[in-house]
Coordinates of N, CA and C and ligand atoms in Angstrom, one line a residue:
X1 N 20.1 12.7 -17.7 CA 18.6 12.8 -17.5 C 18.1 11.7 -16.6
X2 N 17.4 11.7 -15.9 CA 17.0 11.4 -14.6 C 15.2 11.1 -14.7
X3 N 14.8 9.8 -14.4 CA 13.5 10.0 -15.1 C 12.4 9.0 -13.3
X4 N 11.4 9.6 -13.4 CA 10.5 8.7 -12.8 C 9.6 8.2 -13.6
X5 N 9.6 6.7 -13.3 CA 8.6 5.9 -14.0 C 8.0 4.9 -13.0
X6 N 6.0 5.9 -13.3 CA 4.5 5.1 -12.7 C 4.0 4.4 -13.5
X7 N 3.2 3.5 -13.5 CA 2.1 2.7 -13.7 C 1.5 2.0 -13.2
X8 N 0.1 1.6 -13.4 CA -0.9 0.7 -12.8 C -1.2 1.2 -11.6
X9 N -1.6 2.6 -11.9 CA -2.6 3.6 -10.7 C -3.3 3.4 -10.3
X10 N -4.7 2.6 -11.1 CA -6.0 2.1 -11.2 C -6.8 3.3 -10.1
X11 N -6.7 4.3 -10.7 CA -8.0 5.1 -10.2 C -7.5 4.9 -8.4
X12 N -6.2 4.7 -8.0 CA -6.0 5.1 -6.7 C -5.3 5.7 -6.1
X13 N -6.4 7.2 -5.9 CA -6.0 8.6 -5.8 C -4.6 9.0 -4.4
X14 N -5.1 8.1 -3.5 CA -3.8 8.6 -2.6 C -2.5 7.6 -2.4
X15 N -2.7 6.6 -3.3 CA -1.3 5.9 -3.7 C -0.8 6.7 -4.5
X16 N -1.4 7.6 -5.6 CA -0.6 8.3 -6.7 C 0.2 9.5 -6.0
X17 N -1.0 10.0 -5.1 CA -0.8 11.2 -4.5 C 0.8 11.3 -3.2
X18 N 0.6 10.1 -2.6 CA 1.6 9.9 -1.9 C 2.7 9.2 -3.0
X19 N 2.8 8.8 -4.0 CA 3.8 8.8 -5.1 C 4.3 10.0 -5.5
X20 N 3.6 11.0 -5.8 CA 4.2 12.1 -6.5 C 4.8 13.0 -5.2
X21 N 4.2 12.7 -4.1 CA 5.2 13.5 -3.0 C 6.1 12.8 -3.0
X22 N 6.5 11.7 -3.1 CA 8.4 11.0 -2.8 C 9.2 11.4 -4.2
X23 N 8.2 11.5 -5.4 CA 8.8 12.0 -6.6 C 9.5 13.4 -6.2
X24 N 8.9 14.4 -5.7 CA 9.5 15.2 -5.4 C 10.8 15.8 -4.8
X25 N 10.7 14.5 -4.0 CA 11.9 15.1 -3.3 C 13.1 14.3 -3.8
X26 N 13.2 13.1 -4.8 CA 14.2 12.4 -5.9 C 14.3 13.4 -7.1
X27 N 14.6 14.8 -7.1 CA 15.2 15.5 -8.4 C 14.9 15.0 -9.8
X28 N 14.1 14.6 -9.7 CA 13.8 14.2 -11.7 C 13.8 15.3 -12.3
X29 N 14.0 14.8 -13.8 CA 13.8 15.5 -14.6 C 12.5 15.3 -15.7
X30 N 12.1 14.4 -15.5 CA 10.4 14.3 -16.1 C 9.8 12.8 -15.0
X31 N 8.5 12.6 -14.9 CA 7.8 12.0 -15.2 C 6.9 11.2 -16.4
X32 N 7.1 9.8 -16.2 CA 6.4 9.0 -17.5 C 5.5 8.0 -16.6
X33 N 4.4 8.2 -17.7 CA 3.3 7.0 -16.7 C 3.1 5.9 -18.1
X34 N 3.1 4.8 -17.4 CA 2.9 3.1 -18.7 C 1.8 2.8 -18.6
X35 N 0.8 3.6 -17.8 CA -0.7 3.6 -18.4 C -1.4 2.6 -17.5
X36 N -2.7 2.0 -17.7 CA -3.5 1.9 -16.2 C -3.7 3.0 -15.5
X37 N -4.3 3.8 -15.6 CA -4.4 4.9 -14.9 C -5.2 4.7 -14.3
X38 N -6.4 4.5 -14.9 CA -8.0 4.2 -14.4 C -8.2 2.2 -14.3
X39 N -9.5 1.9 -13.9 CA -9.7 0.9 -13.3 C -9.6 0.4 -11.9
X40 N -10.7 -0.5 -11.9 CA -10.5 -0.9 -10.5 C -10.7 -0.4 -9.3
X41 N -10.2 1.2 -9.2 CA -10.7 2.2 -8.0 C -11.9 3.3 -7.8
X42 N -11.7 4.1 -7.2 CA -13.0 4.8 -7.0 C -12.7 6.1 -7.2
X43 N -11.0 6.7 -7.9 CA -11.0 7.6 -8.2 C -10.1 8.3 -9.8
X44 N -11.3 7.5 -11.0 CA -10.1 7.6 -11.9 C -10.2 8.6 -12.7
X45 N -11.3 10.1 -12.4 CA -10.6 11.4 -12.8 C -9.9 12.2 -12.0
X46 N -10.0 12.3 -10.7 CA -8.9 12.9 -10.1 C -7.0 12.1 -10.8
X47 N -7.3 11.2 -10.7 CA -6.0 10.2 -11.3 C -5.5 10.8 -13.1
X48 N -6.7 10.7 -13.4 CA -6.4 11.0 -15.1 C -6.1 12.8 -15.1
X49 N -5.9 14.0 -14.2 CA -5.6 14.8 -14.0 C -4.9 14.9 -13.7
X50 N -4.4 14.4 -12.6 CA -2.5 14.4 -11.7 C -1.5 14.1 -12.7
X51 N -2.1 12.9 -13.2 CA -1.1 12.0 -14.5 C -1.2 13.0 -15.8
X52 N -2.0 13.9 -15.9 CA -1.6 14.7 -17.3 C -1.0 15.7 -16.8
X53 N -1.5 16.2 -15.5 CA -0.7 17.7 -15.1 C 0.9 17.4 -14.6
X54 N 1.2 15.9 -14.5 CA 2.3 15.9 -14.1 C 3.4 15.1 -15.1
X55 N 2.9 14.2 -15.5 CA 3.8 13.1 -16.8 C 4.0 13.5 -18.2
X56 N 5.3 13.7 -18.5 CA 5.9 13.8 -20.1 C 4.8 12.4 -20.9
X57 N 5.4 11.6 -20.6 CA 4.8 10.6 -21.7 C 3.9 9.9 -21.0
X58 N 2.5 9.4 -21.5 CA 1.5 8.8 -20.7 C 1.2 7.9 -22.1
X59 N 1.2 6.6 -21.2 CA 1.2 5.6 -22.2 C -0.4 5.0 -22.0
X60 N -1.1 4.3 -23.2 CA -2.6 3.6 -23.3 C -2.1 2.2 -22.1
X61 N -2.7 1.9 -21.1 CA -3.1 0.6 -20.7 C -3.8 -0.5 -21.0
X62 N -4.3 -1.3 -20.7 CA -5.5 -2.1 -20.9 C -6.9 -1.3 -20.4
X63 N -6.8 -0.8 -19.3 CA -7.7 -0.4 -18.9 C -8.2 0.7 -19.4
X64 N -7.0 1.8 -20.5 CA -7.8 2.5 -21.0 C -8.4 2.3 -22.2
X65 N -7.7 1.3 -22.8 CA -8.3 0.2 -24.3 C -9.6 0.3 -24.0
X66 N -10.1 0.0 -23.3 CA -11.2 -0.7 -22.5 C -12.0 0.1 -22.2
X67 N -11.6 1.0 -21.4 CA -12.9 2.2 -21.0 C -13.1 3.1 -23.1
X68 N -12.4 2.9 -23.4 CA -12.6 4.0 -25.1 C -13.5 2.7 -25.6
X69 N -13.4 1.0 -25.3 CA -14.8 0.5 -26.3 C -13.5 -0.5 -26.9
X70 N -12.0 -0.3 -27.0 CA -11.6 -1.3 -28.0 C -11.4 -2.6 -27.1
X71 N -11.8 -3.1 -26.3 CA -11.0 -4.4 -25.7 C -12.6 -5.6 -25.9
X72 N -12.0 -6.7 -26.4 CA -13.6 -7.6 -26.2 C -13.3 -8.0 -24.8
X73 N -14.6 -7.5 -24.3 CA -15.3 -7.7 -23.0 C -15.2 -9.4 -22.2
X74 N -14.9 -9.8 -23.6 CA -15.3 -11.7 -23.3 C -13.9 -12.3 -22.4
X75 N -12.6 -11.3 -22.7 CA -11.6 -11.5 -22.2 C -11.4 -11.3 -20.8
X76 N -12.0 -10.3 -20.1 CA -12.2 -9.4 -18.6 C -12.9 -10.8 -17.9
X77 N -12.5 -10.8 -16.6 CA -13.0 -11.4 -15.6 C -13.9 -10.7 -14.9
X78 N -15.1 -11.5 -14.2 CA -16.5 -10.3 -13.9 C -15.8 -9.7 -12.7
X79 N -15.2 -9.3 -12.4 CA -14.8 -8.1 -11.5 C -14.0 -7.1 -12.6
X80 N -13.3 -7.9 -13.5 CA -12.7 -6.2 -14.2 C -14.1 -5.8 -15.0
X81 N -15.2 -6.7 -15.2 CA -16.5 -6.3 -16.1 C -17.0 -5.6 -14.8
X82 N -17.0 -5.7 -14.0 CA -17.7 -4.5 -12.9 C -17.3 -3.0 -12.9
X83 N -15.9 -3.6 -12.4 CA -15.3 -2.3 -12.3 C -15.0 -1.6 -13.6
X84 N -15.3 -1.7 -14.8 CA -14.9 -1.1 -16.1 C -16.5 -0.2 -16.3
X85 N -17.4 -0.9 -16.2 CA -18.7 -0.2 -16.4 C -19.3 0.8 -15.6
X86 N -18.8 0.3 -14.2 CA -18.6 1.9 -13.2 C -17.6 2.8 -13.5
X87 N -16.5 2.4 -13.9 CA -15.4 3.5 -14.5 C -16.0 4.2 -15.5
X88 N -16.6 3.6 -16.6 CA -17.0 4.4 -17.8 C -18.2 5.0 -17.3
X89 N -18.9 4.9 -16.5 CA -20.3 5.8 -16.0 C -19.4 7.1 -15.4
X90 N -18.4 7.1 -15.1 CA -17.6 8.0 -14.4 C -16.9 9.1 -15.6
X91 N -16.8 9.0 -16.6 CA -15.8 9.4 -17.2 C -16.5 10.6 -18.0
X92 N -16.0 11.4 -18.0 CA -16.5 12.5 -19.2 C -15.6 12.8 -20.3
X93 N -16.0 14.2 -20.5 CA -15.1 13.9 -22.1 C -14.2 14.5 -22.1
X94 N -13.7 15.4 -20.9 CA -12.2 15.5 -20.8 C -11.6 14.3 -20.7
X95 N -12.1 13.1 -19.3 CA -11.0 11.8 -19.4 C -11.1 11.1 -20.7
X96 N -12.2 11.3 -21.6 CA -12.2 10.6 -22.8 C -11.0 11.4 -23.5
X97 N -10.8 12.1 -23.7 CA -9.6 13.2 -24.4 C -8.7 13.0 -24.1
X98 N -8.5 13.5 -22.8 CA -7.2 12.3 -22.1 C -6.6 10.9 -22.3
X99 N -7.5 10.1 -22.2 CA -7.1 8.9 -22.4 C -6.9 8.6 -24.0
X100 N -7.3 9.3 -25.1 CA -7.3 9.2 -26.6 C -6.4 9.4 -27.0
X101 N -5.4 10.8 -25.9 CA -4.2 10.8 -26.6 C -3.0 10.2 -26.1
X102 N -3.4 9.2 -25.1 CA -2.2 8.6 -25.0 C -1.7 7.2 -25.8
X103 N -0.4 7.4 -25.9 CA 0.2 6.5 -27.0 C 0.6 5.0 -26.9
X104 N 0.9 4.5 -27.4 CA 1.0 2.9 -27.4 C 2.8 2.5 -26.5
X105 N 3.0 3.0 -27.1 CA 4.8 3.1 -26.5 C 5.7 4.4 -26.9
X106 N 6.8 4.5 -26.6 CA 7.4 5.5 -26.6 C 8.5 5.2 -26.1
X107 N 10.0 6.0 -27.0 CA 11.0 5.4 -26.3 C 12.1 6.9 -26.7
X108 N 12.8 7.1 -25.5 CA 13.8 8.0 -25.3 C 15.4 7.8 -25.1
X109 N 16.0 8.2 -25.7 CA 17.3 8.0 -26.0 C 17.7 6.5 -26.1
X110 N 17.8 5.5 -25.6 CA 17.9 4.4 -25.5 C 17.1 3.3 -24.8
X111 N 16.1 3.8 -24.3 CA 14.9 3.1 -23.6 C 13.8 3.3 -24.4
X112 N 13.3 2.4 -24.5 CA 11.6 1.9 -24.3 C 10.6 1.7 -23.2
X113 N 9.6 2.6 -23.3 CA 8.3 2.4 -22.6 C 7.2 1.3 -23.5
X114 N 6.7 0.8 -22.9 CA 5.3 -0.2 -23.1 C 4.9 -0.6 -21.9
X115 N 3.0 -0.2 -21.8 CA 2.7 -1.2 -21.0 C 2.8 -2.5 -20.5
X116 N 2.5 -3.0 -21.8 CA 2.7 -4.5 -21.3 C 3.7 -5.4 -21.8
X117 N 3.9 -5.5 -23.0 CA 5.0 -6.1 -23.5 C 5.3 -5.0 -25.2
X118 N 6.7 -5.1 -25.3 CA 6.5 -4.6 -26.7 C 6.2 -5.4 -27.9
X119 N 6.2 -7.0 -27.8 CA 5.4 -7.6 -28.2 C 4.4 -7.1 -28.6
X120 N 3.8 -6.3 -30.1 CA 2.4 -6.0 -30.1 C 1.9 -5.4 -29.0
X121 N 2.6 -4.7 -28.5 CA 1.5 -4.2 -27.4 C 0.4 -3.6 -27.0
X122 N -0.8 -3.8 -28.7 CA -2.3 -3.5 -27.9 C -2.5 -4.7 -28.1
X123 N -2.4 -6.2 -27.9 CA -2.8 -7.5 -27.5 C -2.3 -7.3 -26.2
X124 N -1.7 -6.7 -25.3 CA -1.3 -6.7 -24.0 C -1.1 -7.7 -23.6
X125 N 0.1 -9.1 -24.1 CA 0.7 -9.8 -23.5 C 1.4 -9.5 -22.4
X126 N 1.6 -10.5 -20.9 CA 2.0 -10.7 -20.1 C 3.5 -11.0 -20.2
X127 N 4.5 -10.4 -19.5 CA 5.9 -11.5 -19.3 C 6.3 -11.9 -18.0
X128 N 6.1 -13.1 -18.0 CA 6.3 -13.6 -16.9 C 6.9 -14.8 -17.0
X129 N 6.6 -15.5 -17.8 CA 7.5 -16.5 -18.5 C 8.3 -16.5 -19.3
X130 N 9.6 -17.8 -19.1 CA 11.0 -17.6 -19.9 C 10.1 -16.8 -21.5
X131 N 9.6 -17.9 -22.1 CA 8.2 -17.9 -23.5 C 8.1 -16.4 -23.9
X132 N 7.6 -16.1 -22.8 CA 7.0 -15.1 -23.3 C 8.5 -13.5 -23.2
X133 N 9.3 -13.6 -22.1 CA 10.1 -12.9 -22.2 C 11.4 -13.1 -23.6
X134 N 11.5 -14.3 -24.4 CA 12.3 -14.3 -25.2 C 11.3 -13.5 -26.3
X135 N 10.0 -13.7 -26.8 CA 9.4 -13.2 -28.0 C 9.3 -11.4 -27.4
X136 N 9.4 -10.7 -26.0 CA 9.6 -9.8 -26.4 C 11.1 -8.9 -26.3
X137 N 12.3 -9.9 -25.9 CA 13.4 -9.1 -26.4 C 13.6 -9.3 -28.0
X138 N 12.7 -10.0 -28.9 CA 13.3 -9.8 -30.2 C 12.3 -9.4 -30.6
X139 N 11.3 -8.1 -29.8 CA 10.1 -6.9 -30.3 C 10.9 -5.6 -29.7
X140 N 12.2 -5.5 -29.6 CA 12.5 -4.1 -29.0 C 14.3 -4.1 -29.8
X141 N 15.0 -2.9 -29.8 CA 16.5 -2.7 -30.3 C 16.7 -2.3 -28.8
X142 N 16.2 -1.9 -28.4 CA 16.7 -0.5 -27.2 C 17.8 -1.3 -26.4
X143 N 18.2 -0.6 -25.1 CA 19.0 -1.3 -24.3 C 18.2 -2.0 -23.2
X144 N 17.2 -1.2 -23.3 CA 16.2 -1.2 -22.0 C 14.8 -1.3 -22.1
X145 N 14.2 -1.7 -21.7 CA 12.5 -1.6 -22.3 C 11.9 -2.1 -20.7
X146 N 11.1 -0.7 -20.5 CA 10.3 -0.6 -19.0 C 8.9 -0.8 -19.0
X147 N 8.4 -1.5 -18.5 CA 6.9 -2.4 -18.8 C 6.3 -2.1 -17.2
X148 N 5.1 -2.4 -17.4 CA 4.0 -2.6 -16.4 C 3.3 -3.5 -16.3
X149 N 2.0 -3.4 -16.1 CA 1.1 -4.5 -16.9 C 0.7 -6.0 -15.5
X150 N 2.0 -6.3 -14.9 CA 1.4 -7.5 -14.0 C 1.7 -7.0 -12.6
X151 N 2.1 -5.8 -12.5 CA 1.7 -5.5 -10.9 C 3.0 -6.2 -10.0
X152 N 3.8 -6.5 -10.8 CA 5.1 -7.7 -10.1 C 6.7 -7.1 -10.6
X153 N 7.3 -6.4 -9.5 CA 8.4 -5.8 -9.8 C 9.2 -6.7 -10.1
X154 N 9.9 -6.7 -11.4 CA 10.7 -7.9 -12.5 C 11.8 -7.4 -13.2
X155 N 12.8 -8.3 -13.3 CA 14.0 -7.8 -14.0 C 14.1 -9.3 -15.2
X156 N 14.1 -8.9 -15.8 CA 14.8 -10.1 -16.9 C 16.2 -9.8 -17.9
X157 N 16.8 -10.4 -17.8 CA 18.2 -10.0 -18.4 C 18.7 -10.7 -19.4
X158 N 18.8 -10.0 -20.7 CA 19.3 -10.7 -21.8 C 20.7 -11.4 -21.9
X159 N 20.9 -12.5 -21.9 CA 22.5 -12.6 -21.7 C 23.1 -12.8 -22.5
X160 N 22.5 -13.5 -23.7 CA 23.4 -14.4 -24.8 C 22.7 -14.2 -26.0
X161 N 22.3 -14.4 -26.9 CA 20.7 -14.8 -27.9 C 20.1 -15.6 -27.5
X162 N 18.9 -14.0 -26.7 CA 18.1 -14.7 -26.5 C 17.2 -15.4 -25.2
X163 N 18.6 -15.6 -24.5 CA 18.3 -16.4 -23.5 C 18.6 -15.8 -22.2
X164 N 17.8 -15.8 -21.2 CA 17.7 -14.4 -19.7 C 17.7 -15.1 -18.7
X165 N 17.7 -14.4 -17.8 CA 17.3 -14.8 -16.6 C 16.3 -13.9 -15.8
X166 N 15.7 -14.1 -14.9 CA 14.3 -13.3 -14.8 C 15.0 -13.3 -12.8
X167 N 14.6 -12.1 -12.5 CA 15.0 -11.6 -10.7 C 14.0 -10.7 -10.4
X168 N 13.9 -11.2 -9.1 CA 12.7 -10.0 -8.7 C 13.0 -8.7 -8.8
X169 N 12.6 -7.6 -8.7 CA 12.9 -6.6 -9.0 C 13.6 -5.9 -8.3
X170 N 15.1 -5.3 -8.3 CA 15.3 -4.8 -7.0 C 16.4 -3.6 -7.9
X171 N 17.2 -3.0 -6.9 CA 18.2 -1.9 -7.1 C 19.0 -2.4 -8.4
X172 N 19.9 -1.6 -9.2 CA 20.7 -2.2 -10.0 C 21.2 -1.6 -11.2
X173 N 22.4 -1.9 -11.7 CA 23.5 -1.0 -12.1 C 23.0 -1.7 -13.7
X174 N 22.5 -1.2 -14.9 CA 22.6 -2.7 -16.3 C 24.2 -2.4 -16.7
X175 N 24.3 -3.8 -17.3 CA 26.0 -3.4 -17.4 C 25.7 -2.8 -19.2
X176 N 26.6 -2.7 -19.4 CA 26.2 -2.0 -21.4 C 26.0 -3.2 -22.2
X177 N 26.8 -4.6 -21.9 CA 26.6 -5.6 -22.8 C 25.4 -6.5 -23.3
X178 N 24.1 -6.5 -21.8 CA 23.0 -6.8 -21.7 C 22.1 -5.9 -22.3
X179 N 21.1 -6.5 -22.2 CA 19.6 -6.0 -22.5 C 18.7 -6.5 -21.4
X180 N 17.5 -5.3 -20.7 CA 17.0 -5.3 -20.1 C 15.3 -5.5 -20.4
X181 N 14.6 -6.0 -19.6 CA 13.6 -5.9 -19.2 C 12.8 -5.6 -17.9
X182 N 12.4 -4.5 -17.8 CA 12.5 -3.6 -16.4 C 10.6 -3.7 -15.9
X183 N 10.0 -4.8 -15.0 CA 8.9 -4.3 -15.0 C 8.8 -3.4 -14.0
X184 N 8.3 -2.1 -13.7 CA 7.9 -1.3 -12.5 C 7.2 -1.3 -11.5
X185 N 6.3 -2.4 -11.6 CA 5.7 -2.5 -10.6 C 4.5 -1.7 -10.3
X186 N 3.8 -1.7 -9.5 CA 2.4 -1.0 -9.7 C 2.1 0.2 -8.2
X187 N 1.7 1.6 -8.9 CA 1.3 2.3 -8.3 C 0.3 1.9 -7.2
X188 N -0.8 2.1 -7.6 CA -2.2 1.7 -7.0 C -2.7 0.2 -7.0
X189 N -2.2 -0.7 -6.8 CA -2.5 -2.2 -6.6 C -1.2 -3.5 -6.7
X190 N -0.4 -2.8 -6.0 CA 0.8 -3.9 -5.9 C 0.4 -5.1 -6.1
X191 N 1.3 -6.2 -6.3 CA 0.5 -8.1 -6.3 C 2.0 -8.5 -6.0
X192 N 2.4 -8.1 -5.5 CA 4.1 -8.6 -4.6 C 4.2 -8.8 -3.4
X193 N 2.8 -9.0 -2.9 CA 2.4 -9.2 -0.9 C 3.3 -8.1 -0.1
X194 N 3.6 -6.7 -1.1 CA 4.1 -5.6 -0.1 C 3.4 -5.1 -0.7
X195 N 2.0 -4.3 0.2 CA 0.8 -3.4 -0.6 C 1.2 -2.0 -0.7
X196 N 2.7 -1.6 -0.4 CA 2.7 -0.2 -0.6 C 3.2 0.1 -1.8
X197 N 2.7 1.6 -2.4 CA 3.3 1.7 -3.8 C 4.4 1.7 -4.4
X198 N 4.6 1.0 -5.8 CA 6.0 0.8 -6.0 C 6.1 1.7 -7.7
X199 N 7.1 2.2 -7.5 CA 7.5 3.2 -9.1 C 9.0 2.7 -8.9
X200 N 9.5 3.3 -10.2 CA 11.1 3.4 -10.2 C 11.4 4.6 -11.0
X201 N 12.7 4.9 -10.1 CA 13.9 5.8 -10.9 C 14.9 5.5 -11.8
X202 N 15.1 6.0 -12.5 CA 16.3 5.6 -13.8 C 16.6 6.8 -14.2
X203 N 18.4 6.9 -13.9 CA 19.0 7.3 -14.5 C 19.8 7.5 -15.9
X204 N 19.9 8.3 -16.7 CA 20.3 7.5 -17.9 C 21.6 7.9 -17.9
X205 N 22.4 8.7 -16.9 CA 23.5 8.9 -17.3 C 24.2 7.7 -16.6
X206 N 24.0 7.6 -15.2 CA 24.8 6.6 -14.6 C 23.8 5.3 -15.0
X207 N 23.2 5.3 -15.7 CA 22.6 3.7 -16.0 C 21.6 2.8 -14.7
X208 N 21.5 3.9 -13.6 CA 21.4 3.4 -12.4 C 19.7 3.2 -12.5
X209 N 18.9 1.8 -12.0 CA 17.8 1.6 -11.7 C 17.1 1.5 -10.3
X210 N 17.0 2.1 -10.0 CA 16.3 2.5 -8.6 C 14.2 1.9 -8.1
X211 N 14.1 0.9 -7.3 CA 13.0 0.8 -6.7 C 12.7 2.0 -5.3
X212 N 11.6 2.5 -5.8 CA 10.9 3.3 -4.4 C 9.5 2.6 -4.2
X213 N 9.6 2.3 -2.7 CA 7.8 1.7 -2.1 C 7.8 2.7 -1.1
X214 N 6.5 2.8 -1.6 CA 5.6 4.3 -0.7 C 4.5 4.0 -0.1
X215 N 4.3 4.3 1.3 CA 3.1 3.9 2.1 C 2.3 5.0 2.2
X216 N 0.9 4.6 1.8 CA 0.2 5.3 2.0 C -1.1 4.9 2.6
X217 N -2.3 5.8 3.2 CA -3.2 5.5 3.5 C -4.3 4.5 2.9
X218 N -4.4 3.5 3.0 CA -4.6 2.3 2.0 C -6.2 2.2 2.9
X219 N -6.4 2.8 4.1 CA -7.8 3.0 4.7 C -8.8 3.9 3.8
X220 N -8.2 4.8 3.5 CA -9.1 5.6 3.1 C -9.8 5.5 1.8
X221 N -8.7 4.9 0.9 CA -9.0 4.4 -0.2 C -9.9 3.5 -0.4
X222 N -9.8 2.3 0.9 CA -10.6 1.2 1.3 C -12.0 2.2 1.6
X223 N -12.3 2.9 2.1 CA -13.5 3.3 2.6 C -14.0 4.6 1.3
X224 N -13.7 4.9 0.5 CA -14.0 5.2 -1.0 C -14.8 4.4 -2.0
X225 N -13.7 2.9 -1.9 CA -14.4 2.0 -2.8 C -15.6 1.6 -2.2
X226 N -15.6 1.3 -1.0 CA -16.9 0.3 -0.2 C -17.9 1.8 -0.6
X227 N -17.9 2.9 -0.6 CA -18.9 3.9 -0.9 C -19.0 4.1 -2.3
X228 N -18.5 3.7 -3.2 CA -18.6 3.7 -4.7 C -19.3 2.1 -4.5
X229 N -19.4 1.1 -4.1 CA -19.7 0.1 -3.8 C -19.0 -1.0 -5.4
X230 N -17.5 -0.5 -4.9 CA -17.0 -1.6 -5.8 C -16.6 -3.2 -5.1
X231 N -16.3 -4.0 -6.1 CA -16.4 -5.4 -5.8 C -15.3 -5.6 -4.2
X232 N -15.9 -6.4 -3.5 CA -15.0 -6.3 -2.3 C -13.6 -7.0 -2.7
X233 N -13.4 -7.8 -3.6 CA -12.2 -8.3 -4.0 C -11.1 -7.2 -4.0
X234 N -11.2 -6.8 -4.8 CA -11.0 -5.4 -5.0 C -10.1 -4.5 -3.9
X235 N -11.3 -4.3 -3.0 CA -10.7 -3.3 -1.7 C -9.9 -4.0 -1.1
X236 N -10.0 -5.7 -0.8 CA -9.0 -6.2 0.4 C -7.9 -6.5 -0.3
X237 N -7.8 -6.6 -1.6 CA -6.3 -7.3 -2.2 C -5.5 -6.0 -1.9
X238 N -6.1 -4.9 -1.6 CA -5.0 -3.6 -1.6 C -3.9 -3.7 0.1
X239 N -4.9 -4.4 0.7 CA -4.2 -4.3 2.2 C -3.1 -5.2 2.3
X240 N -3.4 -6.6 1.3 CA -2.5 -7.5 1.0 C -1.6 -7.4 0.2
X241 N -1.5 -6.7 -0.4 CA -0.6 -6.3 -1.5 C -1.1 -7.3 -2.8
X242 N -2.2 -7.8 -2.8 CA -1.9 -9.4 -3.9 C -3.0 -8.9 -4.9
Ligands
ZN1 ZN1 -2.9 -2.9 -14.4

């Protein structure tokens, strides 16, 4: 079984859009999204559509915590308080339905999905540190556990008890004796100073983990937000990848 895995769309409709055309033509056998769907952009029902008409498993993000009422607000920096309150003026009660039924994690044959860490993952811990990647290989059994959450394609590799080593994210075979930590990297707002979109493929027969970056129109999107008049921060980090 052969799987594509999105996240961190943030409501940006032709990053997703030009993602699911390269999906296409890589033979999968399902689609899984680790959630972020919405936020940030200027288009997060068209987005919360694509992602249900096309993803097996759709996992809760922060950002959908957030738009449903459960995240304290005190934690958000005033640009995600911008952009969250224009997202929820947007949302009706299909995306409310949508976003209710998606789940916290979910794992298949020997993999784990979570947004952000399996650490508890509705506190949405970050891994980016040794710290923080030891407390979440002893929150998972699996062989593998595929995250999202910081927009920074990441590998961390269990070697001994306990103790990993962390690589940028790139192509790669896991051997069976390891344990993984796979982050995917982000659909709609890269932060790896290459602004085009990044997903991954995973095989489960050959064990094989695959990075795809997809360029897309990153203008048009830009000239969406500036007419939804979201925060300029916002529009230029997409050109930058950051
Ligand atoms: Zn995100």
């Amino acid at each position: 079984m052969k799987f594509a895995l999105i996240s961190d769309i943030h409501a940006n409709l032709e990053a997703l859009e030009a993602v699911l055309r390269d999906i296409a033509t890589q033979h999968v056998d399902s689609i899984n999204c680790l959630g972020d769907i919405i936020g940030y952009g200027s288009d997060p029902l068209p987005c919360l559509e694509l992602v249900k008409e096309h993803c097996d498993v759709i996992l809760m993000g922060n950002h959908e915590h957030a738009a449903l009422g459960h995240l304290d607000q005190e934690h958000l920096n005033p640009v995600a308080k911008v952009s969250l309150a224009w997202t929820q003026e947007q949302l009706n009660d299909r995306a409310f339905s949508i976003i209710a039924e998606c789940g916290m994690d979910a794992v298949i044959g020997n993999s784990r999905f979570v947004h952000a860490s399996p650490y508890k993952p509705s506190e949405w811990h970050y891994i980016l540190a040794a710290a923080e990647a030891d407390i979440a290989f002893r929150s998972f059994t699996e062989h593998i556990c595929f995250v999202g959450h910081t927009h920074l394609p990441m590998i961390f590799v269990e070697v001994e008890n306990g103790t990993h080593r962390r690589k940028v994210g790139h192509d790669f075979e896991p051997d069976e004796e390891s344990r993984y930590i796979v982050n995917i990297g982000s659909v709609g707002q890269p932060r790896d100073n290459d602004p085009r979109s990044c997903y991954v493929i995973y095989d489960m027969d050959t064990m094989e983990v695959r990075y795809r970056r997809v360029e897309y129109d990153i203008q048009r999107t830009q000239k969406k937000m500036q007419q939804a008049q979201l925060p300029t921060m916002l529009i230029d980090r997409l050109m930058a990848g950051r």
